PDB file of C-alpha atoms in Angstrom:
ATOM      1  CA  UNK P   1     -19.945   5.848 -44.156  1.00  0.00           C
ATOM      2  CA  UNK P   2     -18.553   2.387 -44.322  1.00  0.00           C
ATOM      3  CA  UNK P   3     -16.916  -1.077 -42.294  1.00  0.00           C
ATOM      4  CA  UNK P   4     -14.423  -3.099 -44.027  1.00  0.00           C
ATOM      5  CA  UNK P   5     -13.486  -6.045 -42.333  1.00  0.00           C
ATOM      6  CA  UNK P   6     -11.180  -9.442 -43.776  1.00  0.00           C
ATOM      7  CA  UNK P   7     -12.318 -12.412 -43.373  1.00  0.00           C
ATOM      8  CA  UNK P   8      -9.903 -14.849 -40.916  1.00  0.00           C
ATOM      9  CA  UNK P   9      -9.043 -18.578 -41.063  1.00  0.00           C
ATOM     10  CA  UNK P  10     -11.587 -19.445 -38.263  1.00  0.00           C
ATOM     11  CA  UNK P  11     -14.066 -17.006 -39.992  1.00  0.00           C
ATOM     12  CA  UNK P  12     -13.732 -19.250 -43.244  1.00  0.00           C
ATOM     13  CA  UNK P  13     -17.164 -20.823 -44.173  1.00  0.00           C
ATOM     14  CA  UNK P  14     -19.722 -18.499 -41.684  1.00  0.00           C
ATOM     15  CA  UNK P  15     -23.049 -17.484 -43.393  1.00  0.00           C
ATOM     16  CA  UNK P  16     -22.119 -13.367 -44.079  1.00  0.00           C
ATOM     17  CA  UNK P  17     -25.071 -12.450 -41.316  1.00  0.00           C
ATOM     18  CA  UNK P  18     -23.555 -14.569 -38.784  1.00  0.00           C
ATOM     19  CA  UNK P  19     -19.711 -12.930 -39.495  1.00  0.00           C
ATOM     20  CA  UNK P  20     -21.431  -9.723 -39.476  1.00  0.00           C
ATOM     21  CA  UNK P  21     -23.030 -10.125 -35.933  1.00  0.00           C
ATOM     22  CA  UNK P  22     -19.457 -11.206 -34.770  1.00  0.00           C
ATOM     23  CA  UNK P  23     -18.804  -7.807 -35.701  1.00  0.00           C
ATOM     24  CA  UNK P  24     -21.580  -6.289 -33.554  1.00  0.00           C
ATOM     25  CA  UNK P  25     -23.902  -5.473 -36.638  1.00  0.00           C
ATOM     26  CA  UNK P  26     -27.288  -5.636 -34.997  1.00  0.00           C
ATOM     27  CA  UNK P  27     -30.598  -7.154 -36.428  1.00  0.00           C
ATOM     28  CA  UNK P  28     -31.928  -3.733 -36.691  1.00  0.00           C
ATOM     29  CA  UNK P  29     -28.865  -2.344 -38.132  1.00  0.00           C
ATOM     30  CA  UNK P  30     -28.350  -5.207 -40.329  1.00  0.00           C
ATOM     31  CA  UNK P  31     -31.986  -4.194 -41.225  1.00  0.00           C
ATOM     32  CA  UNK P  32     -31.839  -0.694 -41.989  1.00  0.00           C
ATOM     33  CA  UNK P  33     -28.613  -1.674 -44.291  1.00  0.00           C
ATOM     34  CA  UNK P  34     -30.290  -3.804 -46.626  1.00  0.00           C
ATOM     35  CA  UNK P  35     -33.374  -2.290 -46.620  1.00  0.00           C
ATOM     36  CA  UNK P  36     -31.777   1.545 -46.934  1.00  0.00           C
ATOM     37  CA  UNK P  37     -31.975   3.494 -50.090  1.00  0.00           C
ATOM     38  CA  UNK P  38     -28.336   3.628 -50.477  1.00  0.00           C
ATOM     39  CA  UNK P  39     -26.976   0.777 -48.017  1.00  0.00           C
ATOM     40  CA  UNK P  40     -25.408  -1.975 -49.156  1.00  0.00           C
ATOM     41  CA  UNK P  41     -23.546  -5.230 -47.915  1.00  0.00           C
ATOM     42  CA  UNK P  42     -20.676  -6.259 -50.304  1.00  0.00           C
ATOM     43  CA  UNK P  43     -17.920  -8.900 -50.162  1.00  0.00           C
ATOM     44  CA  UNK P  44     -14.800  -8.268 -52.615  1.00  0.00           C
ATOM     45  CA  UNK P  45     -16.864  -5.437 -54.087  1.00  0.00           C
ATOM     46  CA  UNK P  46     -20.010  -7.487 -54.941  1.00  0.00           C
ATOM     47  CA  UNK P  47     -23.332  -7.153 -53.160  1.00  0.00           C
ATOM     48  CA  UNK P  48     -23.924 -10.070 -51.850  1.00  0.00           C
ATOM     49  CA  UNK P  49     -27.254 -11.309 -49.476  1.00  0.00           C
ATOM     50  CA  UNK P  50     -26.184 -12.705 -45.974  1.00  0.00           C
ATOM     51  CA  UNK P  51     -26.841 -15.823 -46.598  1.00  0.00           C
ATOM     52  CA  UNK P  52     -23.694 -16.249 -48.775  1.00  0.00           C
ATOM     53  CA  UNK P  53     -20.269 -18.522 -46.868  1.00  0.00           C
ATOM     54  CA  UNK P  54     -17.750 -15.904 -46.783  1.00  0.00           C
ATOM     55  CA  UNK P  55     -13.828 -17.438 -47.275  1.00  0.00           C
ATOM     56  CA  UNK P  56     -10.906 -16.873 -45.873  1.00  0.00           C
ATOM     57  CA  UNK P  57      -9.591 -13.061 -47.231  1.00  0.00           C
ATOM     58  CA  UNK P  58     -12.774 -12.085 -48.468  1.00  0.00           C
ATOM     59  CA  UNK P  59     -13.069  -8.449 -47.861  1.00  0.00           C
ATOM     60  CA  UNK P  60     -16.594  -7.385 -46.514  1.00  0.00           C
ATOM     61  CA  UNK P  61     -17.840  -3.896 -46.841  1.00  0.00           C
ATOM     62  CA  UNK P  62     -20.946  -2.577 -45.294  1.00  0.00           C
ATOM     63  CA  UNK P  63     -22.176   0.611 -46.444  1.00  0.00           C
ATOM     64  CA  UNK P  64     -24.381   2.105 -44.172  1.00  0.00           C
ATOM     65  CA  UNK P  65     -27.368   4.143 -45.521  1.00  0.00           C
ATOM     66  CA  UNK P  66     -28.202   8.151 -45.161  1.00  0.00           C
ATOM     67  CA  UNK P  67     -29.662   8.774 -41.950  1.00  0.00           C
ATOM     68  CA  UNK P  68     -32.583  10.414 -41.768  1.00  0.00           C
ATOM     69  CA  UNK P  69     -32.094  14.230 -40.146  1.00  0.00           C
ATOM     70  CA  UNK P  70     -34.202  15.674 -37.664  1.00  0.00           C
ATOM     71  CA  UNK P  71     -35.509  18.513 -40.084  1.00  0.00           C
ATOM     72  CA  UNK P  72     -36.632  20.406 -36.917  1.00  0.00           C
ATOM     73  CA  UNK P  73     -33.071  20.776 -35.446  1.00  0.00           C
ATOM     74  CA  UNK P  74     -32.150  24.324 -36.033  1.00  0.00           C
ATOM     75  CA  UNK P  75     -28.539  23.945 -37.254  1.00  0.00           C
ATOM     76  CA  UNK P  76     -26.302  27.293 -36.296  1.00  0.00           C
ATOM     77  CA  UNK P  77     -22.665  27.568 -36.383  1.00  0.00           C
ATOM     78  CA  UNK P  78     -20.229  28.629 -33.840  1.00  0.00           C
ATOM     79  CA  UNK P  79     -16.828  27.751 -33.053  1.00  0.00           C
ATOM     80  CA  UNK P  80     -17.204  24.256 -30.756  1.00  0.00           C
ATOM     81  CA  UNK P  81     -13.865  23.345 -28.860  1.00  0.00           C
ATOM     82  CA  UNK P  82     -13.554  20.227 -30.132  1.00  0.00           C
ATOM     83  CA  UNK P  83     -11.168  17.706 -27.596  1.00  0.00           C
ATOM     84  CA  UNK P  84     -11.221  15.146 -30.084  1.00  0.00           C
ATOM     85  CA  UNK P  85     -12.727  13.912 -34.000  1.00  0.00           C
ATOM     86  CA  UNK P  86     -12.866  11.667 -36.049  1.00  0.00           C
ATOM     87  CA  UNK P  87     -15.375   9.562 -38.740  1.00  0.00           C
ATOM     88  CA  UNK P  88     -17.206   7.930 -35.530  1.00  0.00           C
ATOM     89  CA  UNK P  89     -16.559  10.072 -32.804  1.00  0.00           C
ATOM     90  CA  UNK P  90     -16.826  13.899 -31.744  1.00  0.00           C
ATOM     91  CA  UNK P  91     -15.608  15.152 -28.312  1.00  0.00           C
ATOM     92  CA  UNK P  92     -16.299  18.979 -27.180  1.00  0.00           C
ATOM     93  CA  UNK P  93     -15.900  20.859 -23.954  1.00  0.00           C
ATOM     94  CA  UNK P  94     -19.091  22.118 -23.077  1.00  0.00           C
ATOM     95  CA  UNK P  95     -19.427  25.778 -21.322  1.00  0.00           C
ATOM     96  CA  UNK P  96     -21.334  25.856 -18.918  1.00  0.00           C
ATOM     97  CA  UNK P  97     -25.037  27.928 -19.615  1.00  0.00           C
ATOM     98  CA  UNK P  98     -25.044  25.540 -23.046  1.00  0.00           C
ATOM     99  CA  UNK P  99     -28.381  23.063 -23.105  1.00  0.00           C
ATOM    100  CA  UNK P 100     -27.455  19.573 -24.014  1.00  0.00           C
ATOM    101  CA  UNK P 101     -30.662  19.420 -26.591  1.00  0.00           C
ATOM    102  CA  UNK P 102     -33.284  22.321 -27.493  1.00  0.00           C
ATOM    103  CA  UNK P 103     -36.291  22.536 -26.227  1.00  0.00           C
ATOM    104  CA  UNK P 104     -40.128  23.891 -27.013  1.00  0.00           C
ATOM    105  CA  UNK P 105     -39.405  27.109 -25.909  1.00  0.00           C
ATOM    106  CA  UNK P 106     -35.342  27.171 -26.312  1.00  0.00           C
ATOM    107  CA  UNK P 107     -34.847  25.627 -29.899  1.00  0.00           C
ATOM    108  CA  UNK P 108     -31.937  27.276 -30.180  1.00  0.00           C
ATOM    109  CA  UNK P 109     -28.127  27.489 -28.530  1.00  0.00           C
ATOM    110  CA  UNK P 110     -27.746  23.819 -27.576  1.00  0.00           C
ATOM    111  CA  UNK P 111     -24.881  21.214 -28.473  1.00  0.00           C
ATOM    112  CA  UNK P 112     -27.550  19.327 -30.645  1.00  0.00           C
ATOM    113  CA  UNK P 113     -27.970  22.701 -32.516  1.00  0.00           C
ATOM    114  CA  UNK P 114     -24.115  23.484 -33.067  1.00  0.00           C
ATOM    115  CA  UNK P 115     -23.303  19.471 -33.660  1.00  0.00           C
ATOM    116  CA  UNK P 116     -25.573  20.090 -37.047  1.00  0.00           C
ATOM    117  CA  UNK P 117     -24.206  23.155 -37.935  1.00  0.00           C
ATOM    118  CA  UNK P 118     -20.623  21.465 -37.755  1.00  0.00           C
ATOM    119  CA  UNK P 119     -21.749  18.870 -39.295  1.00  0.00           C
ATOM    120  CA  UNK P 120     -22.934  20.667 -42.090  1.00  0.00           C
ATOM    121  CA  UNK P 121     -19.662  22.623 -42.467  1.00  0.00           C
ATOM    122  CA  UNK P 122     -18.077  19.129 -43.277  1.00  0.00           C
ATOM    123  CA  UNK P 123     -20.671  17.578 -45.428  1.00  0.00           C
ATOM    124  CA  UNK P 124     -21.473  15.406 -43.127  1.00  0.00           C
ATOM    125  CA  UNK P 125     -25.445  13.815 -42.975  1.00  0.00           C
ATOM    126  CA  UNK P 126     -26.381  12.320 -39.780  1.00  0.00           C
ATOM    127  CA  UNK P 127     -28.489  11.936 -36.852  1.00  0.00           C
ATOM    128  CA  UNK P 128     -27.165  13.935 -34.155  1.00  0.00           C
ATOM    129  CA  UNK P 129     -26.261  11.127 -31.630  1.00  0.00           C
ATOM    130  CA  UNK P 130     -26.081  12.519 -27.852  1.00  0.00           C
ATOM    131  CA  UNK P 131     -24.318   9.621 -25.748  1.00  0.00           C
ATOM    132  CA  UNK P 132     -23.256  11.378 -22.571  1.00  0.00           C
ATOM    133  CA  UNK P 133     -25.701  14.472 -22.119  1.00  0.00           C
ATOM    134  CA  UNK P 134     -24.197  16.911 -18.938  1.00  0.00           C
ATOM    135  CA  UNK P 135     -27.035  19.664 -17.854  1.00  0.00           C
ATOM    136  CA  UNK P 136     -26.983  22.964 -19.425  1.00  0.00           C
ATOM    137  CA  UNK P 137     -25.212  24.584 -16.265  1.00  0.00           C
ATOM    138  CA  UNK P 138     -22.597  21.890 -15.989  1.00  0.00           C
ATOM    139  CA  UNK P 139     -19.115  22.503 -17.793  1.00  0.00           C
ATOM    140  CA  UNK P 140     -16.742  19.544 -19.387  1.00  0.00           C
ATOM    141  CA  UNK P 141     -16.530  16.850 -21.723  1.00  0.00           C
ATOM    142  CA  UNK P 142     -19.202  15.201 -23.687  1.00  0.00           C
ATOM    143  CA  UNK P 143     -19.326  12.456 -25.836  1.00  0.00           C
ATOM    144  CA  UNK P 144     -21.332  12.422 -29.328  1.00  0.00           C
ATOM    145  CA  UNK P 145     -21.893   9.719 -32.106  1.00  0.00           C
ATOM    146  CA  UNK P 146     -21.100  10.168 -35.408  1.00  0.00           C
ATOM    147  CA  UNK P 147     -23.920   7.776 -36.625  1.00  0.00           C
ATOM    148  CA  UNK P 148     -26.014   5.143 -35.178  1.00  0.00           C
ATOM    149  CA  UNK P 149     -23.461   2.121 -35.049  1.00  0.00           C
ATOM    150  CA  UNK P 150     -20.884   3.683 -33.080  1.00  0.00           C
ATOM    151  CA  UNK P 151     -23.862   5.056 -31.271  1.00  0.00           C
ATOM    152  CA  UNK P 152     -25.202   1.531 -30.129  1.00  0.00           C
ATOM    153  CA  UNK P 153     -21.853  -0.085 -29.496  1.00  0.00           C
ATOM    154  CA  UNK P 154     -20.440   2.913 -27.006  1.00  0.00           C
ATOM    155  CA  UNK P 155     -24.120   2.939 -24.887  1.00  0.00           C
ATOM    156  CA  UNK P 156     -23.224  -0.860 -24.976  1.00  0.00           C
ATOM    157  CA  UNK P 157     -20.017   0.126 -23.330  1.00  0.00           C
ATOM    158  CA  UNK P 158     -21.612   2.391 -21.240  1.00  0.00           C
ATOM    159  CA  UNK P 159     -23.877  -0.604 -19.495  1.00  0.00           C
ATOM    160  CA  UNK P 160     -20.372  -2.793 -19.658  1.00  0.00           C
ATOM    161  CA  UNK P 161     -18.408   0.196 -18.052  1.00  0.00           C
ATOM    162  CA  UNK P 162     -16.357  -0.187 -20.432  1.00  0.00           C
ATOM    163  CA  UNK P 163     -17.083   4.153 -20.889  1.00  0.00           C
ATOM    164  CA  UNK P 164     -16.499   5.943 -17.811  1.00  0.00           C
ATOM    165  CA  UNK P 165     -16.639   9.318 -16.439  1.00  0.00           C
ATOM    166  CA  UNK P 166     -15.190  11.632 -13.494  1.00  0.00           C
ATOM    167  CA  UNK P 167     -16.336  14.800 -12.244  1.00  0.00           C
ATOM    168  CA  UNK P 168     -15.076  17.550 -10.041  1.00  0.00           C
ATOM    169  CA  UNK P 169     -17.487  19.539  -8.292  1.00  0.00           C
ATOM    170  CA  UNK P 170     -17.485  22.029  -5.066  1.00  0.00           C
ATOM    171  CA  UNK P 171     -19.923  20.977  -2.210  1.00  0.00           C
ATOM    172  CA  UNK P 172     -21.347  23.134   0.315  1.00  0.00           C
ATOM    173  CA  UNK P 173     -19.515  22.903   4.304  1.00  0.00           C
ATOM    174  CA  UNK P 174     -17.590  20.073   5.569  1.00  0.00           C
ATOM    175  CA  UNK P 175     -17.859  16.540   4.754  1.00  0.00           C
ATOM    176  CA  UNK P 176     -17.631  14.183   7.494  1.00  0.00           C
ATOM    177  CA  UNK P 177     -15.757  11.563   5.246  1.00  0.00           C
ATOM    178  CA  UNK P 178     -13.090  12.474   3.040  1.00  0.00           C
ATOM    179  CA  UNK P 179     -14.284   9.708   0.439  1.00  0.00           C
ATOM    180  CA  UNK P 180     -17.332   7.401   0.293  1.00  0.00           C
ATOM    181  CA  UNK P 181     -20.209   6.500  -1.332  1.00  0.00           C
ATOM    182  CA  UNK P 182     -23.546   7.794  -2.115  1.00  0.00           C
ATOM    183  CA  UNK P 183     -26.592   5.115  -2.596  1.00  0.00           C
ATOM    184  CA  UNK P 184     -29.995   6.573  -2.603  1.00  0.00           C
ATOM    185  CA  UNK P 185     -32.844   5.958  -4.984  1.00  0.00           C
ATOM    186  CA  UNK P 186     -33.651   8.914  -7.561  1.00  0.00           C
ATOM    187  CA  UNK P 187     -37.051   9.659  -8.843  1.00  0.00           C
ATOM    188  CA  UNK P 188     -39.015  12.660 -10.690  1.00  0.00           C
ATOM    189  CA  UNK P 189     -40.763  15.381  -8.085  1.00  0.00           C
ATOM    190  CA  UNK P 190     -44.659  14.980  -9.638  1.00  0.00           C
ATOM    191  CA  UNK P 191     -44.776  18.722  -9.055  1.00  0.00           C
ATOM    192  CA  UNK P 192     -41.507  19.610 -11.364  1.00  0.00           C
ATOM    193  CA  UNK P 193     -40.848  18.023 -15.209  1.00  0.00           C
ATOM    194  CA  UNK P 194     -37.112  19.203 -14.276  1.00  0.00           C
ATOM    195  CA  UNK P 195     -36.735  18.343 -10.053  1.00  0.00           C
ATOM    196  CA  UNK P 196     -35.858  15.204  -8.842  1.00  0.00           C
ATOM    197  CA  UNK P 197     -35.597  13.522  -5.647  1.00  0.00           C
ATOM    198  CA  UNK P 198     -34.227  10.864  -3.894  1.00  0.00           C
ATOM    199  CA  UNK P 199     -37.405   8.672  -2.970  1.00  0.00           C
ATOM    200  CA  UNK P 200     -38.126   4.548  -1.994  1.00  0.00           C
ATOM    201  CA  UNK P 201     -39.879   4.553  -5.758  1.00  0.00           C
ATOM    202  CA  UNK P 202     -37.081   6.023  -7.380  1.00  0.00           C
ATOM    203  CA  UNK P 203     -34.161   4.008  -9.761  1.00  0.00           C
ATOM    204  CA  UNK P 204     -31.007   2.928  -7.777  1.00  0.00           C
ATOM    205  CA  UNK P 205     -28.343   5.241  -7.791  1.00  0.00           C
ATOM    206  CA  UNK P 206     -24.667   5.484  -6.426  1.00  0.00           C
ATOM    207  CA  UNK P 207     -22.185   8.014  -6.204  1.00  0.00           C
ATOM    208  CA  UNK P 208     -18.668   7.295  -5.291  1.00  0.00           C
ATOM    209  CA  UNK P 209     -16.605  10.569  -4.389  1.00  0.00           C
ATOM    210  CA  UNK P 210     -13.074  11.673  -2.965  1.00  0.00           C
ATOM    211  CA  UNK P 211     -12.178  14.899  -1.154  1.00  0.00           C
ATOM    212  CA  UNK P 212      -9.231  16.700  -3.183  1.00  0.00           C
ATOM    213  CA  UNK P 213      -8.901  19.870  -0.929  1.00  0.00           C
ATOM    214  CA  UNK P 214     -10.791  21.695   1.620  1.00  0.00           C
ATOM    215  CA  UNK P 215     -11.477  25.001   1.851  1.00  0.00           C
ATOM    216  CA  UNK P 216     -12.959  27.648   4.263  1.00  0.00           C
ATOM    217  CA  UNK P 217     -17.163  26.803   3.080  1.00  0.00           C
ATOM    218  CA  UNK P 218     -16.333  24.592   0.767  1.00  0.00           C
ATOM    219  CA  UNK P 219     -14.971  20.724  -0.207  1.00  0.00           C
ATOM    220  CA  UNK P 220     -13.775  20.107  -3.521  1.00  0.00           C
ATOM    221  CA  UNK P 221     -14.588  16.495  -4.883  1.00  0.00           C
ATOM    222  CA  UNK P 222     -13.646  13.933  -7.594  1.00  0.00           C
ATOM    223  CA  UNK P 223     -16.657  11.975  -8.262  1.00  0.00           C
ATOM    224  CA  UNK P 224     -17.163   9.282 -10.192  1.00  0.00           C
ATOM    225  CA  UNK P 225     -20.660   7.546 -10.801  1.00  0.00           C
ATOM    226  CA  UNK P 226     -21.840   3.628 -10.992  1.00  0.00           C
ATOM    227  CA  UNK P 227     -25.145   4.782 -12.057  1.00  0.00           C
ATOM    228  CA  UNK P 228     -26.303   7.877 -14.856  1.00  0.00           C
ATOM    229  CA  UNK P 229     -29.530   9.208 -13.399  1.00  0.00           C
ATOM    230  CA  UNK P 230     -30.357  12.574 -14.059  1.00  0.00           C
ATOM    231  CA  UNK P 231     -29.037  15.188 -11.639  1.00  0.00           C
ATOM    232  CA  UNK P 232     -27.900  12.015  -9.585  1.00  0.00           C
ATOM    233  CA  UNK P 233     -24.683  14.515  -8.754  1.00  0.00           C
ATOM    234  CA  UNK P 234     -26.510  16.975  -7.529  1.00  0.00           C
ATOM    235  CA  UNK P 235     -29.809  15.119  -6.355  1.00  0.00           C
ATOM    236  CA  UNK P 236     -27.243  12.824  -3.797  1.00  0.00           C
ATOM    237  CA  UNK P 237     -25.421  15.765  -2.124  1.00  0.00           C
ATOM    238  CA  UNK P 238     -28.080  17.931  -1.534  1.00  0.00           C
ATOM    239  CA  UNK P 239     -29.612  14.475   0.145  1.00  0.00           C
ATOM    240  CA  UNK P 240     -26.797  13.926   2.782  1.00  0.00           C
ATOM    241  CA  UNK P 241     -27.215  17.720   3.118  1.00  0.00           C
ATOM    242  CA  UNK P 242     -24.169  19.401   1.170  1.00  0.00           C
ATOM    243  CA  UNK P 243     -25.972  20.386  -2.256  1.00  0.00           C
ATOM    244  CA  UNK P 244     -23.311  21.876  -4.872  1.00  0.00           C
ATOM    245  CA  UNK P 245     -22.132  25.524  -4.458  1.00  0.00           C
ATOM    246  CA  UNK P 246     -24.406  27.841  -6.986  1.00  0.00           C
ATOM    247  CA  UNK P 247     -27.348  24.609  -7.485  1.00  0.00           C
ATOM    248  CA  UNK P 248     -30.512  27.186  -6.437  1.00  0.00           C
ATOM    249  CA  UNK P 249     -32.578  23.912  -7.774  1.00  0.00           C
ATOM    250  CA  UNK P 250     -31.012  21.847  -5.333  1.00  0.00           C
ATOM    251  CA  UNK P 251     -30.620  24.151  -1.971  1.00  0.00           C
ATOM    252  CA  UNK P 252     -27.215  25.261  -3.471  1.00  0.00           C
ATOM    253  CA  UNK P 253     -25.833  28.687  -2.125  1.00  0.00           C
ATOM    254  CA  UNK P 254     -25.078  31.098  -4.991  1.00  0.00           C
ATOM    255  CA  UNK P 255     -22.700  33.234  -3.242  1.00  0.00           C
ATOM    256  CA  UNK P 256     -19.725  32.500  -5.099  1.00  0.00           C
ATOM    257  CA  UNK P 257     -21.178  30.952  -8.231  1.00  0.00           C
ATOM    258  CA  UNK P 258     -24.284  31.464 -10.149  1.00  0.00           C
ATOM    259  CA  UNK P 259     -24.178  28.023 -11.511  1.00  0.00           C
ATOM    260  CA  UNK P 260     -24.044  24.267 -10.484  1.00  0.00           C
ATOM    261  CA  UNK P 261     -19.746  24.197  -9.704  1.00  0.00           C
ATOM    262  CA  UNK P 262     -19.939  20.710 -11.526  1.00  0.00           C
ATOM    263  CA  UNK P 263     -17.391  19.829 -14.160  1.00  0.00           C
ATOM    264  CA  UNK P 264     -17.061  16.880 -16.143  1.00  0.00           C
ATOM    265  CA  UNK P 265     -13.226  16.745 -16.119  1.00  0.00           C
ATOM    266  CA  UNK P 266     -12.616  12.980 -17.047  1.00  0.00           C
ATOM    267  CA  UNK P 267     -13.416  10.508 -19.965  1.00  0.00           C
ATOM    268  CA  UNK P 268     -12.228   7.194 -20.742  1.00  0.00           C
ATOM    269  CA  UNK P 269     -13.191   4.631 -23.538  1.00  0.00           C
ATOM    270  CA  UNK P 270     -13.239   2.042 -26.074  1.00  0.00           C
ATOM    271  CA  UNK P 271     -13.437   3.265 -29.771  1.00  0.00           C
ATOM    272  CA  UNK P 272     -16.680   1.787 -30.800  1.00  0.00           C
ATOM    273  CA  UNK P 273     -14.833   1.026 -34.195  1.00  0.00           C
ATOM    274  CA  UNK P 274     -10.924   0.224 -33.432  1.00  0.00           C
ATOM    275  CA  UNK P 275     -11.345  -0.811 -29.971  1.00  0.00           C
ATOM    276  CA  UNK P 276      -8.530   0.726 -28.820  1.00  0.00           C
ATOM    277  CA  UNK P 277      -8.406   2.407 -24.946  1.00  0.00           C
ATOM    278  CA  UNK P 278      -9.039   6.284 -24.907  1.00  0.00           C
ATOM    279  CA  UNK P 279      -8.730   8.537 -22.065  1.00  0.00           C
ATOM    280  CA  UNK P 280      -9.444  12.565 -21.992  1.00  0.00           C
ATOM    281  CA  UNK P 281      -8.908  14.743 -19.293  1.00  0.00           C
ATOM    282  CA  UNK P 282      -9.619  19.014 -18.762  1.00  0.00           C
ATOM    283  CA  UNK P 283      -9.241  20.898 -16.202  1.00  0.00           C
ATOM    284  CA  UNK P 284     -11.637  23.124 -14.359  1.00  0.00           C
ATOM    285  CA  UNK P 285     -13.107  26.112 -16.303  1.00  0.00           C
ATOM    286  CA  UNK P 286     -12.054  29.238 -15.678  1.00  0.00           C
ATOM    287  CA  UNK P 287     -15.081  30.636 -13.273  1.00  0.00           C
ATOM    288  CA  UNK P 288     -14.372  26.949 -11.009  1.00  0.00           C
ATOM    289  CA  UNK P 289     -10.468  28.046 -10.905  1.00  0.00           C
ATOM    290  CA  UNK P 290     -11.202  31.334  -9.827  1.00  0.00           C
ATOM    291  CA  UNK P 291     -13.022  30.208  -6.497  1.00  0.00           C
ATOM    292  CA  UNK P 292     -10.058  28.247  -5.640  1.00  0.00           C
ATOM    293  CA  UNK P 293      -8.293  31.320  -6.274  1.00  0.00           C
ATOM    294  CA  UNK P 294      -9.442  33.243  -4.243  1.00  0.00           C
ATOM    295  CA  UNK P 295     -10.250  30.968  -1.466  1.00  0.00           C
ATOM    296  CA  UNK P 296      -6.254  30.097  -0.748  1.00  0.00           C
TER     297      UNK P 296
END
C-alpha cells in the first residue's frame, strides 16, 4: 500500500521529512517506513533519504511496509455486510450477539476474526485496525482501518470530532426531559473486569440525547456522545434510573428484548486519505423495529 503526493510551489525547497509531516506521516510511521523490510520513500521513482529538498512537481511515493499479523487471530469467513470499502477504509453493520474482538475463552465469531478472513479473500496483509468498537450485544455501524496510517489519522479525528457517531436506543419508563444531557464520571466496578459504574474516580463522560417517540414502557432516543467510555450509553441511563430495555448488566428489563436495544445508526467522517466529508446512516435492525411494531 502506497501515498503519492506532488510537490506544490510553496512546497518547493522543504527537506522530504518535513513535506512528509505536512502530510501527517508520523515520526513513528516515518520510522517503520524506512526501517521496514519492504518500505520505501521515493521521489520521481528514486529512493531518496529525507533529508533531500524536494522541487516543485516532484512526485513523492511512500510505500508503506507489510504489517506484521496477529498470527493468533483465528481468521474465518462469513458473509460481512459491508456499508462501505475501499484501500483505507472498511465499514460493516454489525448484528447484534457479534464480539467486537475475541477473547481467552471466545477466540472465535468476532469482527476481528471475520475482518481477517475478508481480508484474506482479497489478498490483503494487515493488522486488523478496530477504530470504533460497539459491544457484542449492540447492533450498527463500525468503523475499521485498513492499515495503521489511516488508523492514526481517523483516532486523530476522533479526539478533533472531526468522526462522529449517533445512536438510537429504547430506555426503560418515561423521561422527564424530552432531550438533555448526561454528565457523570465512569469507572471500572473492582468486583467485575466487564461492569462499570458511574463513580467521583471515574473518567468524565457526557451523553447528549433526544426523545424521538414515546411509547407505552418505553422512550425511544437519538443519542449522540462527547465522550467514548465504555458502556457510557448504558452506564448513564441506568444512572438517572432508565437503564436500556433488555441490558440485564445494567438493571435493564428483558421483557421485550433479550439484548441491550442499542443501535449504532449514524456515522460521519473525514477520509483519513482524501479528506473528503462522509456520512452513513442504517436503520434499526429488524428485532428493534419489531418492538415499535408492536407497541403502536
Amino acid at each position: 500500500m502506497f501515498l503519492e503526493w506532488q510537490v506544490k510551489n510553496e512546497e518547493d525547497g522543504l527537506l522530504l521529512r518535513t513535506f512528509l509531516k505536512s502530510k501527517h506521516i508520523s515520526k513513528q510511521l516515518l520510522t517503520a517506513v524506512k526501517f521496514g523490510a519492504d518500505g520505501k520513500i521515493e521521489v520521481n521513482n528514486e529512493e531518496q533519504n529525507v533529508l533531500y529538498h524536494v522541487k516543485t512537481d516532484d512526485k513523492v511515493r511512500l510505500t508503506f511496509p507489510t504489517e506484521q499479523q496477529n498470527e493468533r487471530l483465528l481468521a474465518e469467513h462469513t458473509d460481512l455486510e459491508v456499508v462501505f470499502e475501499d484501500d483505507f477504509l472498511l465499514i460493516i453493520n454489525k448484528p447484534a450477539g457479534m464480539a467486537s474482538i475475541p477473547s481467552q475463552y471466545h477466540p472465535t465469531g468476532s469482527v476481528a476474526n471475520f475482518v481477517k478472513g475478508h481480508y484474506e479473500n482479497q489478498g490483503i496483509t494487515s493488522a486488523i485496525h478496530i477504530v470504533t468498537r460497539l459491544d457484542r450485544e449492540t447492533s450498527g455501524l463500525m468503523l475499521i482501518a485498513k492499515n495503521r496510517y489511516a488508523h492514526a489519522r481517523l483516532s486523530s479525528f476522533l479526539q478533533q470530532g472531526l468522526l462522529k457517531r449517533r445512536y438510537q436506543a429504547f430506555t426503560s419508563g418515561t423521561l422527564e426531559e424530552e432531550a438533555g444531557s448526561i454528565e457523570a464520571p465512569i469507572g471500572r466496578k473492582d468486583v467485575s473486569i466487564m461492569e462499570r459504574f458511574v463513580t467521583p474516580e471515574g473518567k468524565y463522560a457526557k451523553t447528549n440525547y433526544e426523545v424521538l417517540m414515546r411509547y407505552n414502557g418505553f422512550d425511544h432516543l437519538a443519542i449522540q456522545l462527547e465522550t467514548g467510555r465504555t458502556h457510557q450509553i448504558r452506564v448513564h441511563f441506568s444512572y438517572i434510573g432508565h437503564p436500556l430495555i433488555g441490558d440485564d448488566m445494567y438493571g435493564g428489563d428483558q421483557v421485550l428484548l433479550k439484548r441491550q436495544a442499542l443501535h449504532s445508526c449514524h456515522l460521519h467522517l473525514v477520509h483519513p486519505v482524501t479528506e473528503e466529508y462522509m456520512a452513513f446512516d442504517l436503520p434499526l435492525p429488524e428485532d428493534m423495529e419489531q418492538i415499535i411494531q408492536k407497541s403502536k
